[in-house]
Coordinates of C-alpha atoms and ligand atoms in Angstrom, one line a residue:
M1 CA 3.8 -14.8 28.5
S2 CA 1.5 -15.8 31.4
F3 CA -1.5 -14.1 29.7
K4 CA -2.8 -13.8 26.1
T5 CA -3.5 -10.3 24.9
I6 CA -5.8 -11.5 22.2
E7 CA -6.8 -14.7 20.4
Y8 CA -9.3 -16.1 18.0
K9 CA -10.9 -18.9 20.0
G10 CA -13.7 -21.1 18.6
D11 CA -16.0 -18.5 17.0
S12 CA -15.1 -15.6 19.3
V13 CA -12.4 -13.0 19.6
V14 CA -11.1 -13.2 23.2
L15 CA -9.0 -10.4 24.7
I16 CA -7.7 -9.5 28.1
D17 CA -9.8 -6.4 29.2
Q18 CA -7.1 -3.8 29.8
T19 CA -9.5 -1.3 31.4
K20 CA -9.8 -3.7 34.3
L21 CA -6.0 -4.2 34.9
P22 CA -4.2 -4.5 37.2
S23 CA -6.9 -5.2 39.8
K24 CA -8.8 -7.8 37.7
E25 CA -7.5 -10.2 35.1
V26 CA -10.6 -10.8 33.1
Y27 CA -11.2 -11.6 29.4
A28 CA -13.8 -10.0 27.2
V29 CA -15.4 -12.4 24.7
C30 CA -16.4 -10.7 21.4
K31 CA -19.0 -12.6 19.4
D32 CA -19.2 -10.2 16.5
Y33 CA -17.4 -7.4 14.7
K34 CA -19.3 -4.7 16.5
A35 CA -18.1 -6.0 19.9
V36 CA -14.5 -6.0 18.6
G37 CA -15.0 -2.4 17.3
R38 CA -16.3 -1.4 20.8
A39 CA -13.3 -3.1 22.4
I40 CA -10.9 -1.1 20.3
K41 CA -12.8 2.2 20.7
N42 CA -13.2 1.9 24.5
M43 CA -9.6 0.6 24.8
L44 CA -10.2 -2.8 26.2
I45 CA -7.5 -3.5 23.7
R46 CA -5.1 -0.7 22.8
G47 CA -1.5 -0.2 21.6
A48 CA -0.9 0.1 17.8
P49 CA 0.1 -3.5 16.9
A50 CA -2.6 -5.0 19.2
I51 CA -5.2 -2.7 17.6
G52 CA -4.0 -4.1 14.2
V53 CA -4.4 -7.7 15.4
A54 CA -7.9 -6.9 16.8
A55 CA -9.0 -5.2 13.6
A56 CA -7.9 -8.2 11.5
M57 CA -9.8 -10.5 13.9
G58 CA -12.7 -8.1 13.8
V59 CA -12.8 -8.4 10.0
A60 CA -12.6 -12.2 10.2
I61 CA -15.4 -12.6 12.7
G62 CA -17.5 -10.0 10.8
A63 CA -17.0 -12.0 7.6
A64 CA -18.0 -15.2 9.3
G65 CA -21.3 -13.7 10.2
I66 CA -22.1 -12.5 6.6
V67 CA -25.0 -14.3 4.9
A68 CA -24.3 -14.2 1.2
D69 CA -23.8 -16.7 -1.6
D70 CA -22.1 -14.7 -4.2
F71 CA -18.8 -12.9 -4.1
D72 CA -20.1 -9.4 -4.9
T73 CA -22.7 -9.4 -2.1
F74 CA -20.2 -10.8 0.3
K75 CA -17.6 -8.2 -0.7
K76 CA -20.1 -5.3 -0.3
R77 CA -21.0 -6.4 3.2
L78 CA -17.4 -6.9 4.2
D79 CA -16.5 -3.5 3.0
K80 CA -19.1 -2.0 5.4
I81 CA -17.6 -4.0 8.2
C82 CA -14.2 -2.7 7.4
D83 CA -15.5 0.8 7.2
H84 CA -17.1 0.4 10.7
L85 CA -13.8 -0.9 12.2
S86 CA -11.8 1.8 10.6
Q87 CA -13.8 4.5 12.4
T88 CA -12.7 3.2 15.9
R89 CA -9.4 5.0 16.4
P90 CA -7.7 7.3 14.0
T91 CA -4.0 7.5 14.9
A92 CA -2.5 4.1 14.9
V93 CA -1.8 3.2 11.3
N94 CA -1.7 -0.5 12.1
L95 CA -5.5 -0.5 12.3
F96 CA -5.7 0.6 8.6
W97 CA -2.8 -1.6 7.6
A98 CA -4.5 -4.7 9.1
I99 CA -7.9 -3.9 7.4
D100 CA -6.1 -3.4 4.0
R101 CA -4.3 -6.7 4.5
M102 CA -7.6 -8.5 5.1
Q103 CA -9.3 -6.8 2.1
N104 CA -6.4 -8.0 0.0
V105 CA -7.1 -11.6 1.1
V106 CA -10.6 -11.2 -0.2
E107 CA -9.4 -10.0 -3.5
A108 CA -6.8 -12.7 -3.8
N109 CA -9.5 -15.4 -3.2
R110 CA -12.0 -13.9 -5.7
G111 CA -12.6 -17.2 -7.5
K112 CA -13.3 -19.2 -4.4
S113 CA -16.6 -19.9 -2.6
V114 CA -17.7 -17.5 0.2
K115 CA -17.2 -20.3 2.7
Q116 CA -13.6 -20.7 1.6
I117 CA -13.0 -16.9 1.8
K118 CA -14.4 -16.8 5.3
K119 CA -12.0 -19.6 6.3
A120 CA -9.1 -17.8 4.6
L121 CA -9.9 -14.6 6.5
I122 CA -9.9 -16.3 9.9
A123 CA -6.5 -18.0 9.0
E124 CA -5.1 -14.7 8.0
S125 CA -6.1 -13.0 11.2
K126 CA -4.4 -15.7 13.2
R127 CA -1.3 -15.2 11.0
V128 CA -1.3 -11.5 11.7
L129 CA -1.2 -12.3 15.5
K130 CA 1.5 -14.9 15.1
E131 CA 3.6 -12.7 12.9
D132 CA 3.3 -9.8 15.3
I133 CA 4.7 -11.8 18.1
S134 CA 7.7 -12.9 16.0
I135 CA 8.2 -9.4 14.8
C136 CA 8.3 -8.1 18.4
K137 CA 10.9 -10.7 19.3
L138 CA 13.0 -9.5 16.4
I139 CA 12.6 -5.9 17.5
G140 CA 13.7 -7.1 20.9
A141 CA 16.8 -8.9 19.6
N142 CA 17.7 -5.9 17.3
G143 CA 17.3 -3.4 20.1
A144 CA 18.9 -5.3 23.0
D145 CA 22.4 -4.3 21.9
L146 CA 21.4 -0.6 22.4
L147 CA 21.0 -1.2 26.1
D148 CA 24.0 -1.8 28.5
D149 CA 24.3 -3.8 31.6
G150 CA 23.1 -1.7 34.6
D151 CA 21.0 0.8 32.5
N152 CA 18.1 2.7 33.9
V153 CA 15.6 2.9 31.0
L154 CA 12.6 5.2 31.0
T155 CA 9.5 4.2 29.0
H156 CA 6.2 5.9 28.5
C157 CA 2.7 4.5 28.1
N158 CA 2.6 0.7 27.5
A159 CA 4.4 -0.6 24.4
G160 CA 4.6 -4.1 25.9
A161 CA 3.0 -7.5 25.4
L162 CA -0.4 -5.9 26.1
A163 CA 0.1 -3.4 23.3
T164 CA 1.0 -6.1 20.7
G165 CA 0.3 -9.8 20.0
G166 CA 2.8 -10.4 22.8
Y167 CA 6.3 -9.5 23.9
G168 CA 6.1 -5.8 23.0
T169 CA 8.1 -3.3 21.0
A170 CA 9.7 -0.9 23.6
L171 CA 9.3 -3.5 26.3
G172 CA 10.4 -6.0 23.7
V173 CA 13.8 -4.2 23.6
I174 CA 13.9 -4.3 27.4
R175 CA 12.9 -8.0 27.4
G176 CA 15.6 -8.6 24.8
A177 CA 18.3 -7.0 26.9
H178 CA 17.0 -8.7 30.1
S179 CA 17.2 -12.1 28.4
Q180 CA 20.8 -11.3 27.5
R181 CA 21.2 -11.2 31.3
K182 CA 21.9 -7.5 31.4
K183 CA 20.6 -5.9 34.6
I184 CA 18.0 -3.4 33.3
H185 CA 15.9 -1.3 35.6
V186 CA 12.9 0.4 34.1
Y187 CA 11.3 3.7 35.1
A188 CA 7.6 3.6 34.0
D189 CA 5.8 6.9 33.4
E190 CA 2.3 6.8 34.9
T191 CA 0.9 8.2 31.6
R192 CA -2.0 10.4 32.4
P193 CA -4.8 10.4 31.6
F194 CA -5.4 6.7 30.8
L195 CA -2.6 5.5 33.1
Q196 CA -1.2 2.8 30.8
G197 CA 2.2 3.1 32.5
A198 CA 0.9 2.7 36.0
R199 CA -1.8 0.1 35.3
L200 CA -0.3 -1.9 32.4
T201 CA 3.5 -1.5 32.1
A202 CA 4.2 -1.8 35.8
W203 CA 1.9 -4.9 35.9
E204 CA 3.4 -6.8 33.0
L205 CA 7.1 -6.0 33.9
M206 CA 6.4 -7.1 37.5
K207 CA 4.9 -10.4 36.2
D208 CA 8.2 -11.0 34.3
N209 CA 10.3 -10.0 37.3
I210 CA 11.9 -7.1 35.4
P211 CA 12.7 -4.4 38.0
V212 CA 10.4 -1.4 37.5
T213 CA 9.9 1.9 39.4
L214 CA 6.7 3.9 38.7
I215 CA 6.9 7.7 38.5
T216 CA 4.3 10.3 37.5
D217 CA 4.9 11.9 34.2
N218 CA 6.1 15.2 35.7
M219 CA 8.9 13.5 37.5
A220 CA 10.8 12.4 34.4
G221 CA 12.7 15.7 33.9
H222 CA 13.9 15.7 37.4
L223 CA 15.2 12.2 37.2
M224 CA 17.0 13.0 33.9
K225 CA 18.6 16.1 35.5
K226 CA 19.8 13.9 38.4
G227 CA 21.5 11.5 36.0
L228 CA 19.2 8.7 36.8
I229 CA 18.0 7.9 33.3
D230 CA 20.5 6.3 30.8
K231 CA 18.2 5.6 27.9
I232 CA 14.6 6.2 26.8
V233 CA 12.7 3.6 24.8
V234 CA 9.1 4.2 23.6
G235 CA 6.8 2.7 21.0
A236 CA 5.0 4.5 18.1
D237 CA 1.5 4.6 16.6
R238 CA 2.5 6.0 13.3
I239 CA 5.8 7.0 11.8
A240 CA 5.9 9.4 8.8
S241 CA 8.3 8.9 5.9
N242 CA 10.7 11.4 7.4
G243 CA 10.9 9.6 10.7
D244 CA 8.6 11.8 12.7
A245 CA 6.8 9.5 15.2
A246 CA 3.4 9.8 16.8
N247 CA 3.1 8.2 20.2
K248 CA 1.2 8.6 23.4
I249 CA 0.8 12.2 24.6
G250 CA 3.8 13.2 26.6
T251 CA 6.4 11.4 24.4
Y252 CA 7.3 14.7 22.7
T253 CA 8.1 16.3 26.0
L254 CA 10.3 13.4 27.0
S255 CA 12.2 13.7 23.7
V256 CA 13.0 17.4 24.2
L257 CA 14.1 16.7 27.7
A258 CA 16.3 13.8 26.4
K259 CA 18.0 16.2 24.0
E260 CA 18.7 18.7 26.8
H261 CA 20.2 15.9 28.9
K262 CA 22.0 14.1 26.1
I263 CA 20.1 10.9 26.7
P264 CA 19.6 8.5 23.8
F265 CA 16.0 8.4 22.7
Y266 CA 14.8 5.3 20.9
V267 CA 11.6 4.4 19.2
A268 CA 10.7 0.7 18.7
A269 CA 8.1 -0.2 16.2
P270 CA 7.3 -2.8 13.5
V271 CA 7.6 -1.8 9.8
S272 CA 3.7 -1.8 9.7
T273 CA 3.8 1.3 11.9
F274 CA 5.4 3.3 9.1
D275 CA 3.1 5.3 6.9
F276 CA 4.9 6.0 3.7
N277 CA 1.8 7.9 2.4
I278 CA 2.6 10.8 4.5
R279 CA 5.8 12.9 4.4
T280 CA 5.9 14.4 7.9
G281 CA 4.3 14.0 11.3
D282 CA 2.2 17.1 10.7
E283 CA -0.1 15.0 8.5
I284 CA -0.8 12.5 11.3
N285 CA -4.4 12.6 12.6
I286 CA -4.2 13.0 16.4
E287 CA -7.1 11.4 18.2
E288 CA -9.0 13.7 20.7
R289 CA -10.7 11.6 23.4
D290 CA -13.5 12.1 25.8
T291 CA -12.8 15.0 28.2
A292 CA -14.0 12.8 31.1
E293 CA -10.7 11.0 30.9
V294 CA -9.1 14.3 32.1
T295 CA -11.8 15.5 34.5
H296 CA -12.4 12.2 36.2
V297 CA -10.2 9.5 37.7
F298 CA -11.9 6.1 38.0
G299 CA -15.3 7.7 37.7
K300 CA -14.6 10.4 40.4
R301 CA -14.6 14.0 39.3
I302 CA -11.4 15.8 40.1
A303 CA -11.9 19.1 38.2
P304 CA -14.6 21.8 38.5
E305 CA -17.9 21.2 36.5
N306 CA -17.8 22.9 33.1
V307 CA -14.1 23.6 33.0
S308 CA -12.7 23.8 29.5
V309 CA -10.6 20.6 28.7
R310 CA -8.4 19.3 25.9
N311 CA -7.6 15.6 25.6
P312 CA -5.3 14.9 22.6
A313 CA -4.3 11.2 23.0
F314 CA -1.0 11.4 21.0
D315 CA 1.8 13.8 20.1
V316 CA 4.4 13.8 17.4
T317 CA 8.1 13.6 18.1
P318 CA 10.1 15.2 15.4
N319 CA 12.8 13.0 13.8
K320 CA 15.6 15.3 15.1
Y321 CA 14.9 14.1 18.6
I322 CA 15.0 10.4 17.8
T323 CA 18.4 8.7 18.1
A324 CA 17.3 5.6 16.2
I325 CA 14.2 3.6 15.3
V326 CA 14.3 -0.1 16.1
T327 CA 12.4 -2.4 13.8
E328 CA 12.2 -6.1 13.0
R329 CA 14.5 -5.4 10.0
G330 CA 17.2 -3.6 11.9
V331 CA 18.0 -0.3 13.6
L332 CA 17.4 2.8 11.5
R333 CA 19.6 5.8 12.1
K334 CA 19.5 9.2 10.5
P335 CA 20.8 9.3 7.0
Ligands
LIG401 O1 -3.9 5.0 23.4 P1 -3.1 3.8 23.4 O2 -3.0 3.1 24.7 O3 -3.5 2.8 22.3 O4 -1.6 4.3 23.0 C1 -0.6 3.4 22.9 C2 0.7 4.0 22.6 O5 0.9 5.2 22.4 C3 1.9 3.0 22.4 O6 3.1 3.6 22.9 C4 2.0 2.7 20.9 O7 0.7 2.3 20.4 C5 3.0 1.6 20.7 S1 2.4 0.1 21.3 C6 3.6 -1.1 20.9

Protein backbone atom coordinates (compact mmCIF):
# COMPACT_ATOMS: atom_id res chain seq x y z
CA MET A 1 0.00 0.00 0.00
CA SER A 2 1.20 3.53 -0.64
CA PHE A 3 0.05 4.61 2.83
CA LYS A 4 0.16 3.13 6.31
CA THR A 5 -3.11 2.98 8.24
CA ILE A 6 -1.36 2.75 11.59
CA GLU A 7 2.06 1.96 13.03
CA TYR A 8 3.95 2.01 16.31
CA LYS A 9 6.83 4.32 15.48
CA GLY A 10 9.49 5.27 18.05
CA ASP A 11 7.44 5.95 21.16
CA SER A 12 4.30 7.10 19.33
CA VAL A 13 1.29 5.56 17.62
CA VAL A 14 1.06 7.16 14.18
CA LEU A 15 -2.10 6.87 12.12
CA ILE A 16 -3.46 8.37 8.94
CA ASP A 17 -6.17 10.85 9.96
CA GLN A 18 -9.22 9.45 8.15
CA THR A 19 -11.37 12.46 9.01
CA LYS A 20 -9.16 14.55 6.71
CA LEU A 21 -9.27 12.20 3.70
CA PRO A 22 -9.48 12.49 0.77
CA SER A 23 -8.50 16.16 0.63
CA LYS A 24 -5.51 15.88 2.99
CA GLU A 25 -3.21 12.93 3.61
CA VAL A 26 -2.01 13.79 7.11
CA TYR A 27 -0.86 11.60 9.97
CA ALA A 28 -1.88 12.00 13.61
CA VAL A 29 0.84 11.30 16.17
CA CYS A 30 -0.50 9.86 19.44
CA LYS A 31 1.93 10.19 22.31
CA ASP A 32 -0.23 8.53 24.98
CA TYR A 33 -3.17 6.17 25.37
CA LYS A 34 -5.68 9.00 25.83
CA ALA A 35 -4.74 10.37 22.40
CA VAL A 36 -5.23 6.88 20.91
CA GLY A 37 -8.61 6.66 22.67
CA ARG A 38 -9.64 10.02 21.22
CA ALA A 39 -8.50 8.92 17.74
CA ILE A 40 -10.76 5.84 17.98
CA LYS A 41 -13.74 7.70 19.44
CA ASN A 42 -13.54 10.57 16.94
CA MET A 43 -12.93 8.12 14.08
CA LEU A 44 -9.52 9.34 12.95
CA ILE A 45 -9.09 5.59 12.79
CA ARG A 46 -12.15 3.40 12.24
CA GLY A 47 -13.18 0.03 10.81
CA ALA A 48 -13.36 -2.98 13.13
CA PRO A 49 -9.92 -4.57 12.57
CA ALA A 50 -8.14 -1.18 12.52
CA ILE A 51 -9.88 -0.27 15.78
CA GLY A 52 -8.51 -3.55 17.20
CA VAL A 53 -4.96 -2.70 16.13
CA ALA A 54 -5.29 0.83 17.52
CA ALA A 55 -6.59 -0.51 20.84
CA ALA A 56 -3.65 -2.94 21.11
CA MET A 57 -1.22 -0.09 20.41
CA GLY A 58 -3.11 2.13 22.84
CA VAL A 59 -2.63 -0.45 25.58
CA ALA A 60 1.06 -0.76 24.69
CA ILE A 61 1.73 2.98 24.73
CA GLY A 62 -0.32 3.32 27.91
CA ALA A 63 1.74 0.59 29.56
CA ALA A 64 4.97 2.29 28.50
CA GLY A 65 3.91 5.41 30.40
CA ILE A 66 3.09 3.63 33.68
CA VAL A 67 5.40 4.40 36.59
CA ALA A 68 5.41 1.29 38.78
CA ASP A 69 8.03 -1.13 40.07
CA ASP A 70 5.89 -4.06 41.15
CA PHE A 71 3.56 -6.22 39.09
CA ASP A 72 0.37 -5.56 41.07
CA THR A 73 0.60 -1.76 40.85
CA PHE A 74 1.46 -2.02 37.15
CA LYS A 75 -1.45 -4.38 36.49
CA LYS A 76 -3.93 -2.16 38.38
CA ARG A 77 -2.91 0.89 36.33
CA LEU A 78 -2.98 -1.07 33.09
CA ASP A 79 -6.50 -2.31 33.81
CA LYS A 80 -7.61 1.34 34.14
CA ILE A 81 -6.08 2.11 30.74
CA CYS A 82 -7.85 -0.90 29.22
CA ASP A 83 -11.10 0.24 30.77
CA HIS A 84 -10.65 3.72 29.30
CA LEU A 85 -9.96 2.35 25.81
CA SER A 86 -12.86 -0.08 25.98
CA GLN A 87 -15.30 2.85 26.38
CA THR A 88 -14.42 4.41 23.03
CA ARG A 89 -16.74 2.54 20.65
CA PRO A 90 -19.14 -0.26 21.60
CA THR A 91 -20.01 -2.23 18.46
CA ALA A 92 -16.82 -3.56 16.86
CA VAL A 93 -15.87 -6.61 18.90
CA ASN A 94 -12.27 -6.36 17.67
CA LEU A 95 -11.72 -3.54 20.19
CA PHE A 96 -12.49 -5.84 23.13
CA TRP A 97 -10.74 -8.79 21.49
CA ALA A 98 -7.51 -6.77 21.18
CA ILE A 99 -7.69 -5.45 24.75
CA ASP A 100 -8.23 -9.00 26.07
CA ARG A 101 -5.29 -10.23 24.04
CA MET A 102 -3.04 -7.53 25.53
CA GLN A 103 -4.26 -8.33 29.06
CA ASN A 104 -3.42 -11.98 28.47
CA VAL A 105 0.14 -10.96 27.58
CA VAL A 106 0.45 -9.24 30.95
CA GLU A 107 -0.75 -12.37 32.76
CA ALA A 108 1.52 -14.63 30.72
CA ASN A 109 4.52 -12.50 31.76
CA ARG A 110 3.61 -12.27 35.46
CA GLY A 111 7.03 -13.38 36.70
CA LYS A 112 8.94 -10.83 34.60
CA SER A 113 10.01 -7.28 35.40
CA VAL A 114 7.72 -4.36 34.58
CA LYS A 115 10.26 -3.22 31.99
CA GLN A 116 10.12 -6.62 30.27
CA ILE A 117 6.32 -6.65 30.31
CA LYS A 118 6.20 -3.20 28.72
CA LYS A 119 8.49 -4.46 25.95
CA ALA A 120 6.36 -7.57 25.46
CA LEU A 121 3.23 -5.41 25.09
CA ILE A 122 4.76 -3.21 22.40
CA ALA A 123 5.94 -6.32 20.54
CA GLU A 124 2.46 -7.85 20.83
CA SER A 125 0.74 -4.75 19.45
CA LYS A 126 3.07 -4.80 16.45
CA ARG A 127 2.22 -8.49 16.02
CA VAL A 128 -1.51 -7.71 16.05
CA LEU A 129 -0.91 -5.29 13.16
CA LYS A 130 1.28 -7.69 11.18
CA GLU A 131 -1.12 -10.58 11.67
CA ASP A 132 -4.08 -8.44 10.63
CA ILE A 133 -2.46 -7.66 7.29
CA SER A 134 -1.72 -11.37 6.66
CA ILE A 135 -5.27 -12.30 7.69
CA CYS A 136 -6.72 -9.77 5.24
CA LYS A 137 -4.60 -11.22 2.45
CA LEU A 138 -5.94 -14.70 3.27
CA ILE A 139 -9.50 -13.35 3.29
CA GLY A 140 -8.73 -11.84 -0.10
CA ALA A 141 -7.37 -15.09 -1.47
CA ASN A 142 -10.30 -17.12 -0.08
CA GLY A 143 -12.90 -14.68 -1.36
CA ALA A 144 -11.39 -13.99 -4.77
CA ASP A 145 -12.94 -17.14 -6.25
CA LEU A 146 -16.41 -15.85 -5.40
CA LEU A 147 -15.98 -13.04 -7.91
CA ASP A 148 -16.03 -13.56 -11.68
CA ASP A 149 -14.25 -11.74 -14.46
CA GLY A 150 -16.35 -8.73 -15.43
CA ASP A 151 -18.33 -8.53 -12.16
CA ASN A 152 -19.82 -5.30 -10.89
CA VAL A 153 -19.47 -5.46 -7.13
CA LEU A 154 -21.30 -3.21 -4.71
CA THR A 155 -19.70 -2.40 -1.35
CA HIS A 156 -20.84 -0.28 1.56
CA CYS A 157 -18.84 1.88 3.96
CA ASN A 158 -15.09 1.23 3.93
CA ALA A 159 -13.87 -2.27 4.67
CA GLY A 160 -10.53 -1.63 3.01
CA ALA A 161 -6.90 -1.04 3.88
CA LEU A 162 -7.96 1.99 5.91
CA ALA A 163 -10.32 -0.13 8.02
CA THR A 164 -7.70 -2.78 8.78
CA GLY A 165 -3.94 -3.02 9.29
CA GLY A 166 -3.82 -2.92 5.47
CA TYR A 167 -5.35 -4.60 2.38
CA GLY A 168 -8.90 -4.83 3.77
CA THR A 169 -11.62 -7.43 4.22
CA ALA A 170 -14.40 -6.68 1.69
CA LEU A 171 -11.93 -4.68 -0.39
CA GLY A 172 -9.42 -7.48 0.29
CA VAL A 173 -11.75 -9.85 -1.60
CA ILE A 174 -11.94 -7.31 -4.42
CA ARG A 175 -8.15 -6.84 -4.37
CA GLY A 176 -7.74 -10.63 -4.40
CA ALA A 177 -9.90 -10.99 -7.53
CA HIS A 178 -8.22 -7.98 -9.13
CA SER A 179 -4.80 -9.52 -8.56
CA GLN A 180 -6.05 -12.68 -10.33
CA ARG A 181 -6.44 -10.33 -13.32
CA LYS A 182 -10.22 -10.46 -13.21
CA LYS A 183 -11.84 -7.27 -14.41
CA ILE A 184 -13.79 -6.09 -11.38
CA HIS A 185 -15.70 -2.85 -11.27
CA VAL A 186 -16.79 -1.55 -7.87
CA TYR A 187 -19.85 0.51 -6.99
CA ALA A 188 -19.09 2.32 -3.73
CA ASP A 189 -22.01 3.47 -1.61
CA GLU A 190 -21.42 6.98 -0.31
CA THR A 191 -22.39 5.81 3.21
CA ARG A 192 -24.21 8.63 4.94
CA PRO A 193 -23.73 10.16 7.43
CA PHE A 194 -19.95 9.71 7.86
CA LEU A 195 -19.28 9.23 4.12
CA GLN A 196 -16.74 6.42 4.47
CA GLY A 197 -17.62 5.20 0.96
CA ALA A 198 -17.26 8.56 -0.76
CA ARG A 199 -14.24 9.74 1.18
CA LEU A 200 -12.31 6.53 1.88
CA THR A 201 -13.35 3.60 -0.36
CA ALA A 202 -13.30 5.70 -3.53
CA TRP A 203 -9.93 7.17 -2.50
CA GLU A 204 -8.16 3.90 -1.74
CA LEU A 205 -9.53 2.03 -4.79
CA MET A 206 -8.52 4.87 -7.10
CA LYS A 207 -5.03 4.81 -5.57
CA ASP A 208 -4.84 1.11 -6.55
CA ASN A 209 -6.30 1.71 -10.03
CA ILE A 210 -9.31 -0.48 -9.31
CA PRO A 211 -12.27 0.89 -11.29
CA VAL A 212 -14.82 2.45 -8.95
CA THR A 213 -18.07 4.35 -9.41
CA LEU A 214 -19.49 6.32 -6.51
CA ILE A 215 -23.24 6.28 -5.83
CA THR A 216 -25.36 7.67 -3.02
CA ASP A 217 -26.89 5.04 -0.75
CA ASN A 218 -30.41 5.47 -2.13
CA MET A 219 -29.27 4.59 -5.67
CA ALA A 220 -28.32 0.99 -4.85
CA GLY A 221 -31.81 -0.49 -5.25
CA HIS A 222 -32.26 1.13 -8.64
CA LEU A 223 -28.94 -0.27 -9.89
CA MET A 224 -29.85 -3.75 -8.63
CA LYS A 225 -33.21 -3.61 -10.39
CA LYS A 226 -31.46 -2.58 -13.60
CA GLY A 227 -29.22 -5.67 -13.36
CA LEU A 228 -26.08 -3.59 -12.85
CA ILE A 229 -24.89 -5.30 -9.64
CA ASP A 230 -23.57 -8.89 -9.78
CA LYS A 231 -22.35 -9.33 -6.19
CA ILE A 232 -22.32 -7.44 -2.91
CA VAL A 233 -19.36 -7.66 -0.52
CA VAL A 234 -19.30 -5.87 2.83
CA GLY A 235 -17.30 -6.08 6.06
CA ALA A 236 -18.58 -6.64 9.59
CA ASP A 237 -18.12 -5.18 13.06
CA ARG A 238 -19.44 -8.11 15.05
CA ILE A 239 -20.82 -11.48 13.97
CA ALA A 240 -23.02 -13.44 16.38
CA SER A 241 -22.74 -17.24 16.80
CA ASN A 242 -25.71 -17.74 14.48
CA GLY A 243 -24.10 -15.69 11.68
CA ASP A 244 -26.10 -12.46 12.12
CA ALA A 245 -23.68 -9.66 11.24
CA ALA A 246 -23.52 -6.06 12.42
CA ASN A 247 -22.05 -3.65 9.91
CA LYS A 248 -22.36 0.00 8.92
CA ILE A 249 -25.89 1.40 8.95
CA GLY A 250 -27.51 0.69 5.59
CA THR A 251 -26.05 -2.79 5.19
CA TYR A 252 -29.29 -4.48 6.28
CA THR A 253 -31.24 -2.55 3.63
CA LEU A 254 -28.80 -3.75 0.97
CA SER A 255 -29.14 -7.36 2.11
CA VAL A 256 -32.94 -7.29 1.78
CA LEU A 257 -32.65 -5.71 -1.67
CA ALA A 258 -30.07 -8.34 -2.63
CA LYS A 259 -32.50 -11.11 -1.67
CA GLU A 260 -35.26 -9.55 -3.80
CA HIS A 261 -32.91 -9.30 -6.80
CA LYS A 262 -31.21 -12.67 -6.22
CA ILE A 263 -27.77 -11.09 -5.87
CA PRO A 264 -25.17 -12.99 -3.77
CA PHE A 265 -24.47 -11.10 -0.54
CA TYR A 266 -21.07 -11.77 1.04
CA VAL A 267 -19.66 -10.67 4.38
CA ALA A 268 -15.85 -10.64 4.67
CA ALA A 269 -14.33 -10.56 8.16
CA PRO A 270 -11.53 -12.04 10.26
CA VAL A 271 -12.36 -14.71 12.85
CA SER A 272 -11.69 -12.05 15.54
CA THR A 273 -14.93 -10.34 14.43
CA PHE A 274 -17.00 -13.33 15.62
CA ASP A 275 -18.48 -12.96 19.08
CA PHE A 276 -19.25 -16.46 20.30
CA ASN A 277 -20.50 -15.03 23.60
CA ILE A 278 -23.69 -13.93 21.91
CA ARG A 279 -26.21 -16.14 20.20
CA THR A 280 -27.90 -13.72 17.81
CA GLY A 281 -27.49 -10.23 16.41
CA ASP A 282 -30.20 -8.94 18.76
CA GLU A 283 -27.57 -8.94 21.51
CA ILE A 284 -25.23 -6.59 19.64
CA ASN A 285 -24.82 -3.14 21.19
CA ILE A 286 -25.46 -0.64 18.40
CA GLU A 287 -23.56 2.62 18.79
CA GLU A 288 -25.63 5.80 18.61
CA ARG A 289 -23.45 8.69 17.52
CA ASP A 290 -23.70 12.46 17.80
CA THR A 291 -26.79 13.82 16.01
CA ALA A 292 -24.63 16.55 14.46
CA GLU A 293 -23.34 13.90 12.02
CA VAL A 294 -26.87 13.86 10.57
CA THR A 295 -27.84 17.52 10.87
CA HIS A 296 -24.53 18.86 9.57
CA VAL A 297 -22.33 18.17 6.56
CA PHE A 298 -18.73 19.34 6.99
CA GLY A 299 -19.78 21.72 9.74
CA LYS A 300 -22.68 23.23 7.77
CA ARG A 301 -26.19 22.73 9.12
CA ILE A 302 -28.52 21.09 6.60
CA ALA A 303 -31.54 20.42 8.85
CA PRO A 304 -33.76 22.74 10.89
CA GLU A 305 -32.62 23.66 14.41
CA ASN A 306 -34.10 21.38 17.10
CA VAL A 307 -35.32 18.70 14.67
CA SER A 308 -35.54 15.27 16.30
CA VAL A 309 -32.71 13.03 15.01
CA ARG A 310 -31.58 9.39 15.33
CA ASN A 311 -28.07 8.31 14.43
CA PRO A 312 -27.50 4.56 14.87
CA ALA A 313 -24.08 3.85 13.36
CA PHE A 314 -24.67 0.15 12.61
CA ASP A 315 -27.43 -2.31 11.78
CA VAL A 316 -27.66 -6.08 11.90
CA THR A 317 -28.07 -8.25 8.82
CA PRO A 318 -29.85 -11.51 9.71
CA ASN A 319 -27.96 -14.65 8.66
CA LYS A 320 -30.77 -15.60 6.28
CA TYR A 321 -29.72 -12.78 3.94
CA ILE A 322 -26.02 -13.68 3.96
CA THR A 323 -24.88 -16.01 1.17
CA ALA A 324 -21.49 -16.71 2.79
CA ILE A 325 -18.99 -15.29 5.27
CA VAL A 326 -15.42 -15.07 4.00
CA THR A 327 -12.75 -15.49 6.69
CA GLU A 328 -9.02 -16.18 6.74
CA ARG A 329 -9.83 -19.83 7.46
CA GLY A 330 -12.18 -20.30 4.53
CA VAL A 331 -15.64 -19.50 3.23
CA LEU A 332 -18.49 -20.26 5.65
CA ARG A 333 -21.82 -21.20 4.19
CA LYS A 334 -25.07 -22.01 5.93
CA PRO A 335 -25.13 -25.41 7.62
O1 LIG B 1 -18.08 3.41 11.90
P1 LIG B 1 -16.96 2.71 11.17
O2 LIG B 1 -16.41 3.49 10.04
O3 LIG B 1 -15.90 2.22 12.12
O4 LIG B 1 -17.67 1.44 10.56
C1 LIG B 1 -16.93 0.58 9.75
C2 LIG B 1 -17.70 -0.54 9.18
O5 LIG B 1 -18.88 -0.68 9.39
C3 LIG B 1 -16.92 -1.56 8.38
O6 LIG B 1 -17.68 -2.06 7.35
C4 LIG B 1 -16.50 -2.69 9.33
O7 LIG B 1 -15.88 -2.18 10.46
C5 LIG B 1 -15.60 -3.66 8.67
S1 LIG B 1 -14.04 -2.97 8.36
C6 LIG B 1 -13.03 -4.13 7.67
